[in-house]
Each structure stands twice: as structure tokens, then as C-alpha cells.
Coordinates of C-alpha atoms and ligand atoms in Angstrom, one line a residue:
M20 CA -11.4 -2.3 -28.0
S21 CA -9.8 -3.2 -31.3
N22 CA -10.4 -6.5 -33.1
A23 CA -7.1 -7.9 -31.8
F24 CA -8.7 -7.8 -28.4
E25 CA -11.8 -9.8 -29.4
S26 CA -10.3 -13.2 -29.2
L27 CA -8.6 -12.4 -26.0
A28 CA -11.9 -11.2 -24.6
K29 CA -13.6 -14.4 -25.6
I30 CA -11.0 -16.6 -23.9
Q31 CA -11.0 -14.3 -20.9
A32 CA -14.8 -14.7 -20.6
D33 CA -14.4 -18.5 -20.4
L34 CA -11.7 -18.2 -17.8
N35 CA -13.8 -15.8 -15.8
A36 CA -16.8 -18.0 -15.8
L37 CA -14.8 -21.0 -14.6
G38 CA -13.1 -18.9 -12.0
A39 CA -16.4 -17.6 -10.7
A40 CA -17.8 -21.2 -10.4
S41 CA -14.7 -22.1 -8.4
A42 CA -15.0 -19.1 -6.1
L43 CA -18.7 -19.7 -5.6
M44 CA -18.0 -23.4 -4.7
D45 CA -15.3 -22.3 -2.3
W46 CA -17.5 -19.7 -0.7
D47 CA -20.2 -22.3 -0.3
Q48 CA -17.7 -24.8 1.2
Q49 CA -16.7 -22.3 3.9
T50 CA -20.2 -21.2 4.8
Y51 CA -23.0 -23.6 4.2
M52 CA -21.8 -26.9 2.7
P53 CA -22.5 -30.0 4.8
A54 CA -19.5 -32.1 5.8
G55 CA -20.7 -34.8 3.5
G56 CA -20.1 -32.6 0.5
A57 CA -16.3 -32.3 1.0
E58 CA -15.2 -35.3 -1.1
A59 CA -17.2 -34.5 -4.2
R60 CA -16.5 -30.8 -3.9
A61 CA -12.7 -31.5 -3.9
V62 CA -12.9 -33.5 -7.1
Q63 CA -15.2 -30.9 -8.8
S64 CA -13.0 -28.0 -7.8
S65 CA -9.8 -29.7 -9.0
I66 CA -11.5 -30.4 -12.4
L67 CA -12.5 -26.8 -12.8
S68 CA -8.9 -25.7 -11.9
R69 CA -7.5 -28.1 -14.5
M70 CA -9.9 -26.7 -17.1
R71 CA -8.9 -23.2 -16.3
H72 CA -5.2 -24.0 -16.4
E73 CA -5.6 -25.7 -19.8
I74 CA -7.3 -22.6 -21.2
A75 CA -4.9 -20.1 -19.5
T76 CA -1.8 -21.9 -21.0
S77 CA -3.2 -22.8 -24.4
D78 CA -1.7 -21.9 -27.7
A79 CA -4.8 -19.9 -28.5
M80 CA -4.3 -17.8 -25.4
E81 CA -0.6 -17.2 -26.2
R82 CA -1.6 -16.1 -29.7
A83 CA -4.4 -13.8 -28.4
I84 CA -2.0 -12.1 -26.0
R85 CA 0.6 -11.6 -28.6
E86 CA -1.8 -10.0 -31.0
A87 CA -3.3 -7.8 -28.3
E88 CA 0.2 -6.8 -27.3
E89 CA 0.9 -5.5 -30.8
A90 CA -2.4 -3.6 -31.0
A91 CA -2.5 -2.2 -27.5
E92 CA -2.7 1.6 -27.3
S93 CA -4.9 2.9 -24.6
E94 CA -3.9 2.8 -20.9
E95 CA -6.6 0.1 -20.3
E96 CA -5.4 -2.0 -23.2
L97 CA -1.8 -1.8 -22.1
A98 CA -2.8 -2.7 -18.6
L99 CA -4.9 -5.6 -19.8
V100 CA -2.1 -7.2 -21.9
R101 CA 0.4 -6.6 -19.1
I102 CA -1.8 -8.5 -16.6
H103 CA -2.5 -11.3 -19.1
R104 CA 1.2 -11.6 -20.0
R105 CA 2.2 -11.9 -16.4
S106 CA -0.5 -14.6 -15.6
F107 CA 0.4 -16.5 -18.8
D108 CA 4.2 -16.5 -18.0
K109 CA 3.6 -17.5 -14.4
A110 CA 1.2 -20.3 -15.4
T111 CA 3.5 -21.7 -18.1
K112 CA 6.8 -21.6 -16.1
L113 CA 6.1 -24.5 -13.8
T114 CA 6.4 -28.0 -15.2
P115 CA 3.1 -30.1 -15.1
Q116 CA 4.9 -32.7 -12.9
F117 CA 5.9 -30.0 -10.5
V118 CA 2.3 -28.7 -10.3
E119 CA 1.0 -32.1 -9.7
E120 CA 3.6 -32.9 -7.1
K121 CA 3.0 -29.6 -5.3
S122 CA -0.7 -30.2 -5.2
R123 CA -0.2 -33.7 -3.8
L124 CA 2.3 -32.5 -1.2
T125 CA 0.2 -29.5 0.0
S126 CA -3.0 -31.5 0.4
E127 CA -1.1 -34.1 2.3
G128 CA 0.8 -31.4 4.1
H129 CA -2.3 -29.7 5.2
E130 CA -3.7 -32.9 6.7
V131 CA -0.5 -33.7 8.6
W132 CA -0.3 -30.1 9.8
V133 CA -3.9 -30.3 11.2
K134 CA -2.9 -33.5 13.1
A135 CA 0.4 -32.1 14.3
R136 CA -1.1 -28.9 15.6
R137 CA -3.9 -30.7 17.4
G138 CA -1.5 -33.1 19.0
N139 CA 1.3 -30.5 19.6
D140 CA 3.6 -32.7 17.6
F141 CA 6.2 -30.8 15.6
G142 CA 8.1 -34.0 14.8
L143 CA 5.1 -35.2 12.8
F144 CA 5.1 -32.1 10.6
R145 CA 8.8 -31.7 10.3
P146 CA 9.5 -34.1 7.4
V147 CA 6.6 -32.5 5.4
L148 CA 7.8 -29.0 6.1
E149 CA 11.3 -30.0 5.0
K150 CA 9.8 -31.1 1.7
L151 CA 7.7 -28.0 1.4
V152 CA 10.6 -25.7 1.9
E153 CA 12.6 -27.7 -0.6
M154 CA 9.6 -27.4 -3.0
A155 CA 9.4 -23.6 -2.5
R156 CA 13.0 -23.3 -3.5
E157 CA 12.4 -25.5 -6.6
E158 CA 9.3 -23.4 -7.4
A159 CA 11.3 -20.2 -7.3
E160 CA 13.9 -21.8 -9.6
Q161 CA 11.3 -22.7 -12.1
Y162 CA 9.9 -19.2 -12.1
G163 CA 13.4 -17.9 -12.4
I164 CA 15.4 -16.1 -9.7
D165 CA 16.7 -12.7 -10.9
D166 CA 17.1 -11.2 -7.5
H167 CA 16.7 -13.5 -4.5
V168 CA 14.7 -16.7 -4.0
Y169 CA 12.4 -14.7 -1.6
T170 CA 11.7 -12.0 -4.2
T171 CA 10.6 -14.6 -6.7
L172 CA 8.1 -16.1 -4.2
L173 CA 6.9 -12.7 -2.8
D174 CA 6.2 -11.5 -6.4
L175 CA 3.5 -14.2 -6.7
Y176 CA 1.5 -12.2 -4.1
E177 CA 2.8 -8.7 -4.5
E178 CA 3.8 -7.8 -8.0
G179 CA 7.2 -6.0 -8.1
A180 CA 7.9 -6.2 -4.4
T181 CA 11.4 -7.4 -3.4
K182 CA 13.2 -8.9 -0.5
A183 CA 15.1 -5.6 -0.2
D184 CA 11.7 -3.8 0.2
C185 CA 10.8 -6.2 3.1
D186 CA 14.2 -5.8 4.7
R187 CA 13.8 -2.0 4.6
M188 CA 10.3 -2.2 6.0
F189 CA 11.1 -4.5 8.9
D190 CA 14.5 -2.8 9.7
A191 CA 12.5 0.5 10.0
I192 CA 9.8 -0.8 12.3
R193 CA 11.6 -3.5 14.4
G194 CA 13.3 -1.2 17.0
P195 CA 10.5 1.4 17.5
L196 CA 7.7 -1.3 17.7
V197 CA 9.6 -3.6 20.1
D198 CA 10.4 -0.6 22.3
L199 CA 6.8 0.8 22.3
V200 CA 5.2 -2.5 23.0
A201 CA 7.6 -3.0 25.9
E202 CA 6.9 0.5 27.3
I203 CA 3.2 -0.2 27.1
R204 CA 3.6 -3.6 28.8
D205 CA 5.6 -2.1 31.6
C206 CA 3.6 1.1 32.2
G207 CA 1.0 -0.6 34.4
R208 CA -2.0 1.1 32.8
Q209 CA -3.7 -1.8 31.0
P210 CA -7.3 -0.9 30.3
D211 CA -10.0 -3.3 31.3
N212 CA -11.7 -5.1 28.4
G213 CA -13.5 -7.8 30.3
F214 CA -16.9 -6.2 29.4
L215 CA -16.3 -7.2 25.8
F216 CA -16.4 -10.9 26.6
G217 CA -19.7 -12.8 27.1
D218 CA -22.3 -15.1 25.6
W219 CA -23.6 -12.6 23.1
P220 CA -26.8 -13.5 21.2
I221 CA -26.2 -13.8 17.5
E222 CA -29.0 -11.9 15.9
P223 CA -28.2 -8.5 17.4
Q224 CA -24.5 -9.1 16.4
R225 CA -25.6 -9.8 12.9
A226 CA -27.8 -6.7 12.8
F227 CA -25.2 -4.4 14.3
T228 CA -22.4 -5.6 12.1
E229 CA -24.5 -5.2 8.9
R230 CA -25.5 -1.7 10.1
I231 CA -21.9 -0.5 10.5
A232 CA -20.8 -2.2 7.2
G233 CA -23.6 -0.4 5.4
A234 CA -22.9 2.9 7.2
V235 CA -19.3 3.0 6.1
G236 CA -20.2 2.2 2.4
F237 CA -20.5 -1.5 1.8
D238 CA -23.4 -1.9 -0.7
F239 CA -25.7 -4.7 0.4
D240 CA -27.6 -4.5 -3.0
R241 CA -24.3 -5.8 -4.5
G242 CA -23.2 -8.1 -1.7
R243 CA -24.1 -9.9 1.5
Q244 CA -22.7 -11.2 4.7
D245 CA -22.7 -14.7 6.1
T246 CA -20.6 -16.5 8.7
A247 CA -17.5 -18.6 8.4
P248 CA -15.0 -20.1 10.9
H249 CA -12.2 -18.1 9.3
P250 CA -13.7 -14.9 7.9
F251 CA -12.8 -13.9 4.4
C252 CA -14.2 -11.8 1.5
T253 CA -14.8 -13.2 -2.0
G254 CA -16.8 -12.3 -5.1
W255 CA -17.3 -13.0 -8.8
S256 CA -18.6 -9.6 -10.1
V257 CA -18.6 -6.0 -9.0
G258 CA -22.3 -6.7 -8.5
D259 CA -21.8 -9.6 -6.1
I260 CA -19.3 -9.4 -3.3
R261 CA -19.5 -11.7 -0.3
L262 CA -18.4 -10.9 3.2
T263 CA -18.1 -13.3 6.1
T264 CA -17.7 -12.8 9.8
R265 CA -17.9 -14.8 13.0
F266 CA -19.7 -14.5 16.3
E267 CA -17.4 -15.3 19.3
R268 CA -17.2 -14.6 23.1
Y269 CA -15.1 -11.5 22.3
L270 CA -17.6 -9.1 20.8
G271 CA -14.9 -7.4 18.9
S272 CA -14.4 -10.5 16.7
A273 CA -17.6 -9.8 14.8
I274 CA -17.3 -6.0 14.8
F275 CA -13.7 -5.7 13.6
G276 CA -13.9 -8.8 11.5
T277 CA -16.9 -7.3 9.6
L278 CA -15.2 -3.9 9.2
H279 CA -12.0 -5.6 7.9
E280 CA -13.8 -7.8 5.3
A281 CA -16.1 -4.9 4.4
G282 CA -12.9 -2.9 3.6
H283 CA -11.8 -5.7 1.2
G284 CA -15.4 -5.8 -0.2
M285 CA -15.7 -2.0 -0.8
Y286 CA -12.4 -2.1 -2.8
E287 CA -13.9 -4.9 -4.9
Q288 CA -17.3 -3.2 -5.3
G289 CA -15.6 0.0 -6.3
S290 CA -14.2 -1.1 -9.7
P291 CA -15.8 0.5 -12.8
K292 CA -18.7 -1.6 -14.0
N293 CA -17.4 -1.7 -17.5
W294 CA -14.4 -3.6 -16.3
D295 CA -16.6 -6.3 -14.6
R296 CA -15.4 -9.9 -15.4
T297 CA -12.1 -8.6 -16.8
P298 CA -8.7 -8.7 -15.0
L299 CA -8.9 -4.9 -14.7
A300 CA -11.6 -5.2 -12.0
G301 CA -10.8 -5.9 -8.4
G302 CA -7.9 -5.3 -6.1
V303 CA -4.4 -5.2 -7.5
S304 CA -2.4 -7.1 -4.9
L305 CA -2.6 -8.6 -1.4
G306 CA -0.7 -5.7 0.2
I307 CA -2.9 -3.0 -1.3
H308 CA -6.0 -5.1 -0.5
E309 CA -4.9 -5.4 3.1
S310 CA -4.3 -1.6 3.3
Q311 CA -8.0 -1.2 2.5
S312 CA -9.3 -3.7 5.1
R313 CA -7.0 -2.2 7.7
T314 CA -8.2 1.3 7.0
W315 CA -11.8 0.5 7.9
E316 CA -11.0 -1.9 10.7
N317 CA -8.3 0.2 12.5
L318 CA -8.2 3.8 11.3
V319 CA -11.9 4.2 11.2
G320 CA -13.3 1.4 13.3
R321 CA -11.1 1.9 16.3
S322 CA -11.4 5.7 16.4
R323 CA -13.1 7.7 19.0
G324 CA -15.2 9.4 16.4
F325 CA -16.6 6.1 15.1
W326 CA -17.6 5.0 18.6
T327 CA -19.1 8.4 19.5
R328 CA -21.6 7.5 16.7
F329 CA -22.0 3.8 17.3
L330 CA -21.5 3.1 21.0
P331 CA -25.1 4.1 21.9
D332 CA -26.4 1.7 19.2
L333 CA -24.2 -1.1 20.5
Q334 CA -25.4 -0.4 24.1
Q335 CA -29.0 -0.6 22.9
A336 CA -28.3 -4.0 21.2
F337 CA -26.3 -5.3 24.3
P338 CA -27.7 -3.7 27.5
S339 CA -24.9 -5.1 29.6
L340 CA -22.7 -2.5 28.1
A341 CA -25.0 0.4 29.1
S342 CA -22.7 1.6 31.9
V343 CA -19.5 1.6 29.8
G344 CA -18.2 5.1 29.0
L345 CA -16.9 6.2 25.6
D346 CA -13.3 6.6 26.8
D347 CA -13.2 3.3 28.5
F348 CA -14.7 1.6 25.4
V349 CA -12.2 3.2 23.0
R350 CA -9.3 2.2 25.3
A351 CA -10.6 -1.4 25.5
V352 CA -10.8 -1.9 21.8
N353 CA -7.3 -0.5 21.4
R354 CA -5.7 -2.6 24.2
V355 CA -2.2 -3.7 23.4
E356 CA -0.9 -6.9 24.8
P357 CA 1.8 -9.2 23.6
S358 CA 0.2 -12.5 22.8
L359 CA 1.1 -15.8 21.1
I360 CA -1.5 -16.0 18.3
R361 CA -1.1 -13.9 15.2
V362 CA -4.8 -13.8 14.2
E363 CA -5.8 -12.5 17.6
A364 CA -3.0 -9.9 17.9
D365 CA -3.8 -6.2 18.4
E366 CA -3.0 -3.5 15.9
L367 CA 0.4 -2.7 17.3
T368 CA 1.9 -6.1 18.0
Y369 CA 0.5 -7.6 14.7
N370 CA 3.5 -6.6 12.6
L371 CA 5.9 -8.2 15.1
H372 CA 4.2 -11.6 14.5
I373 CA 4.7 -11.0 10.7
M374 CA 8.3 -10.0 11.1
I375 CA 9.1 -13.2 13.0
R376 CA 7.6 -15.3 10.2
Y377 CA 9.4 -13.3 7.6
E378 CA 12.8 -13.7 9.2
L379 CA 12.3 -17.4 9.7
E380 CA 11.1 -17.9 6.1
C381 CA 14.2 -16.2 4.8
D382 CA 16.5 -18.3 6.9
L383 CA 14.6 -21.5 6.0
L384 CA 14.8 -20.7 2.3
T385 CA 18.5 -19.9 2.3
G386 CA 19.4 -22.9 4.5
A387 CA 20.6 -20.7 7.3
L388 CA 18.0 -22.4 9.6
A389 CA 17.3 -26.1 9.5
V390 CA 13.6 -27.1 9.8
A391 CA 14.5 -29.2 12.8
D392 CA 15.7 -26.1 14.7
L393 CA 12.5 -24.1 13.8
P394 CA 10.7 -24.4 17.2
E395 CA 13.6 -23.1 19.1
A396 CA 14.3 -20.3 16.7
W397 CA 10.6 -19.4 16.8
N398 CA 10.5 -19.3 20.6
E399 CA 13.7 -17.2 20.8
K400 CA 12.2 -14.6 18.5
Y401 CA 9.0 -14.4 20.5
R402 CA 11.1 -13.9 23.6
S403 CA 13.2 -11.2 22.1
Y404 CA 10.5 -9.2 20.2
L405 CA 7.4 -9.7 22.3
G406 CA 8.8 -10.8 25.7
I407 CA 6.7 -14.0 25.8
V408 CA 7.5 -17.6 25.0
P409 CA 4.9 -20.2 23.6
E410 CA 4.3 -23.0 26.0
S411 CA 3.7 -25.4 23.1
D412 CA 4.5 -25.6 19.4
S413 CA 0.7 -25.6 18.7
N414 CA 0.7 -22.0 19.9
G415 CA 4.1 -21.5 18.4
C416 CA 5.4 -22.5 15.0
L417 CA 2.5 -24.8 14.2
Q418 CA -0.2 -22.1 14.5
D419 CA -0.5 -20.8 10.9
V420 CA -1.9 -22.7 7.9
H421 CA 0.3 -20.9 5.3
W422 CA 3.4 -23.1 5.3
S423 CA 1.3 -26.3 5.2
M424 CA -0.1 -24.9 1.9
G425 CA 3.4 -24.3 0.6
A426 CA 2.8 -20.5 0.7
L427 CA 6.2 -19.1 1.6
G428 CA 6.6 -15.4 0.8
Y429 CA 3.0 -14.4 1.6
F430 CA 3.3 -13.0 5.2
P431 CA 5.0 -9.7 4.4
T432 CA 1.9 -8.5 2.5
Y433 CA 0.1 -8.2 5.8
S434 CA 2.7 -5.7 7.1
M435 CA 2.8 -3.8 3.8
G436 CA -1.0 -3.4 4.1
N437 CA -0.6 -2.0 7.7
L438 CA 2.0 0.5 6.6
L439 CA 0.2 1.5 3.4
S440 CA -3.1 2.0 5.2
V441 CA -1.5 4.8 7.2
Q442 CA 0.5 6.2 4.3
F443 CA -2.7 6.5 2.2
W444 CA -4.6 7.9 5.3
T445 CA -1.9 10.5 5.8
T446 CA -2.1 11.7 2.2
M447 CA -5.9 11.8 2.5
T448 CA -5.9 14.0 5.6
Q449 CA -3.4 16.3 3.8
E450 CA -5.8 16.6 0.9
I451 CA -9.2 16.7 2.6
G452 CA -8.5 17.4 6.3
D453 CA -9.0 15.0 9.2
P454 CA -12.3 13.3 8.6
E455 CA -12.7 11.9 12.2
A456 CA -14.9 14.7 13.5
G457 CA -17.5 13.7 10.9
F458 CA -17.5 10.1 12.1
A459 CA -19.4 11.2 15.2
E460 CA -22.3 12.3 13.0
G461 CA -22.1 9.1 10.9
R462 CA -20.3 10.9 8.0
F463 CA -18.0 8.4 6.3
E464 CA -18.5 9.5 2.7
P465 CA -15.4 11.8 2.6
V466 CA -13.2 8.8 3.4
F467 CA -15.1 6.5 1.1
E468 CA -15.2 8.9 -1.8
W469 CA -11.5 9.7 -1.5
L470 CA -10.6 6.0 -1.5
R471 CA -13.1 5.3 -4.3
E472 CA -11.5 8.0 -6.5
K473 CA -7.9 7.2 -5.7
I474 CA -7.8 3.5 -5.2
Y475 CA -11.1 1.5 -5.7
S476 CA -11.8 3.0 -9.2
V477 CA -8.3 2.2 -10.3
G478 CA -8.8 -1.5 -9.9
S479 CA -5.8 -3.3 -11.3
L480 CA -5.0 -0.7 -13.9
K481 CA -1.8 0.3 -12.3
T482 CA 0.8 -1.9 -10.7
P483 CA 0.9 -1.8 -6.8
R484 CA 4.1 0.2 -6.9
D485 CA 2.7 2.7 -9.4
L486 CA -0.5 3.1 -7.5
V487 CA 1.3 3.9 -4.2
L488 CA 3.5 6.4 -6.1
S489 CA 0.6 8.1 -7.9
V490 CA -1.6 8.4 -4.8
T491 CA 1.0 9.4 -2.2
G492 CA 3.9 10.7 -4.3
R493 CA 6.4 8.3 -2.9
P494 CA 7.1 4.6 -2.5
M495 CA 6.0 2.6 0.5
G496 CA 7.7 3.8 3.6
A497 CA 7.4 3.4 7.4
E498 CA 7.5 7.0 8.6
D499 CA 3.8 7.7 8.5
Y500 CA 3.0 4.4 10.1
L501 CA 5.5 4.8 13.0
A502 CA 4.4 8.4 13.6
H503 CA 0.8 7.4 13.7
M504 CA 1.3 4.4 16.0
S505 CA 3.5 6.4 18.4
A506 CA 1.1 9.3 18.7
K507 CA -2.0 7.1 19.0
Y508 CA -0.7 4.7 21.6
R509 CA 1.3 7.3 23.6
G510 CA -1.9 9.2 23.9
L511 CA -4.1 6.2 24.8
Y512 CA -1.6 4.9 27.4
G513 CA -0.6 8.3 28.8
L514 CA 3.1 7.8 27.9
A515 CA 5.5 10.7 27.7
Ligands
ZN616 ZN1 -7.5 -9.1 5.1

């Protein structure tokens, strides 16, 4: 690194330390903090955020970025200044009054949303949501709308992605997924999954989930797993990545939750060590991150090969499963059933939940849909895409936390992750062959090594779009995903 990068590196180190402290406090809050800590923690967190914001938007920071931009030569240096420039521009576009007002409205909004969902009272949340939608429009205007208000908001989570990308994605999957889900629902061959529900003891679940996370490649010398009501993955160094899971009546919650978060975790652990504590380390976007969690959760974790290896271990840990055969088990963990709640949705119906939110967000932001008409519009879309209608708004348009936090434009990254997981997988199998036969013998390194080389080790060096292009040779598309879903589920359900 040249001298011009030294002052940038110093400021970056401060930002990183403050960010690490915030992330650690957040991790603690969601895992171990007693309820009595909430009030003090909220104050402490907001002070750390303010300090970070002050440094990130300082004159010194701007000067350091400008000097580094002039001196940047290597690919790493160019990427570093690109990332810093993007963060600086985003952080300085919003007026301080707006940031304060948004923070006030979202913390109030979250509280009202919790009450409204608990009491099934959309009317209570409606005025807040009206303000939040208005505020999202205002936010997009302050960032600057070059393309569409939705593109501006989406770009906060997925650099370079546009509303047109989302439209193309959902236009491609809408018809085929709705039809396939309906065919499965009507075929009358729903597998039994009752044996996966029970009062499972916690210790064997902890041991089993840690064993499979370690087997697929999560490094427990550089990470650990704890429990949280809403599982997540976080970290503050390539040497310290934290997974969380939860233990529920459905045994799959812990198993697939762990594999999902371990997928996020391996991506974070896989950045080059010399990038640690710089913006080059870690996953590049929400969509690419989700592609990595879905790979291990669905493409590996729900495969026959995986369970050929691990069903005997699971049966040893939970003797009531001793009589379940491999085929029945694999069908049970791949059961497709239209349901109302996104976070509990199966692999196939999941994208339909996302598509509904995307369509509604677009209409809310453009004013085509009034907030007052949201419950009816929500229910109509569930009827038309999934063939079911929520019996309450709590299980309908009030179920997700995102809108109460003012996060509009976030949802499509989940679907992008699903599509990209299969697009990467398809490229991988073309290059190294189908790895599934090796799973039965516990061999996951071919997949891990391929992902490490092509994706993990690239960290945030390339933009999401460039990464997809360089790995698969084409932009994100739906063909691989649709072909995979059709073949997999037609096979499992014996459809023609
Ligand atoms: Zn995830």
C-alpha cells in the first residue's frame, strides 16, 4: 500500500473497531443479555453509531479517500477506494434531520408494529406505515433517483441491482413456480413429516448441529454457535464468526437453521487474512450472501447424499427416528406446502412469499396502492399465488419486521440468493462434476474448496454483478434455478 493509503487505513481501523464493538453488543443482546440491559444498551449502541457516522463523514475521511483515489493502482487498492467512496457518498447524502427523524420513526414504528401484530390490529400500524412509506420515498430522493425509486432503495442492500432486474427475475419465475406448487398441492402424494416434530432434548441437537456445521467446513477454532430467537450470523474478524440457531418442536429448525447460518459464516471466514478488518473482507452483498447460506442449507443439506451420511448419526442422537427410512426422511425434509408464514416456508414456495412483498412494495412506493388497502391486496395475492388466504393480518401483512424498520427494497435479495445459489452450483458441477455422491462418505471439500476459490476468497473485491459474471460467465438468470426446481420436485413427487 502506498503512503496515500496510510491515512485512509488509520481512519478505517477506528471505524472497524467501533463497528466491531457495535456488532458484539448486538450479538450479546440477541443471545445472552438479560432484559434489564436493554435500556442502557440502546443508549450505548446509538452513541457508538453516532461516533462512527461522525468519523465516516468527516473532512479527514473525504480527504483520505480523495488522496487514495488518485494513488490507487492495484486491483485491491481500486476496490478499496470504490467501497469507501460508495459508503462515504451514501453516508453524506442524507440530511442529519432526516437521519434523526428516521431513527425516531423506526424505533416508534417497531414498537407499534409489535403491538399491532400481537393484537391483530392493522389499523394501529396503518398511520405509522403510511409515514414509513413516505419516508422511504424521501430517502430515495435524498440519495438521488436516477432510475426508479425502487432501484435507489434496493441499491442500499444489493449494489448495482435495479428494479428491472427484479421484474425480470419475478416475471421469469412467477408462472412456473405457481404452476408447480399447485401441481404438488393437487397430486395427493404429500409425504409424512410428523416424525420430525417432538419435544427434542437440547444437548443432542446442539451436538448434532455443531457436528454437521464442522463437517461441511465451518471452522470452530474461528467461530462458535449459540442460540437466538431469530437466528443470524455475525462477526468482527475472519478469526471470529458467530453463528446462532434455535431449538424448536420441528427438528429441522435447528438443523437447517444451522446449515444456513454456517453458509453465511464460511463465506465470512473465507476472506483472505490480510484483508481482515478492512472493507475488502466479508461478503459483498445480501444477495450473494444468501446464495451461500442457501447452498449449504438446500443444495447440500436437503440432498439424499447428505442424509445417507448423517441420518444414522441423527437416529443415534434421537432414537425415536430409528425406524425412519432414508427415502422417507429425504421426502419429509423437502415437503412442499403452501403456508402463510415466510420464515417457515419451504424451499419451493419461499420465492412466492418474496414476490408478493416485492409487488406490494413497488405499488406502495409509486402510490398505486394505498396503505389502507394493503391487507386486502396482500390476501388477494396469497389467494392467487399460493391458493391460501390468511385468517388474520397478524399472519398476513403484519408478519414481517422489515417494513416497521423502514427497510423497503430489501426482500428481493432473498430471491436473488435462491437463484444465484443454483446458478453457482450449476457452474460448479460443470467444472468439477456432481459432488453429491461424495456427500454419502462425508466428502464436502470439493464444494467448499470450489466456493472458497471462486467466491469466499474474493470477499468484496468485485461488485456483486462482476462476481456473478466472472464465476458463471453470465448475469443472474432464472434458467438454472427453474430447471433444478422442476427436476428435483417432479422427481420427489413422482410428477410427469
Ligand atoms: Zn440468510
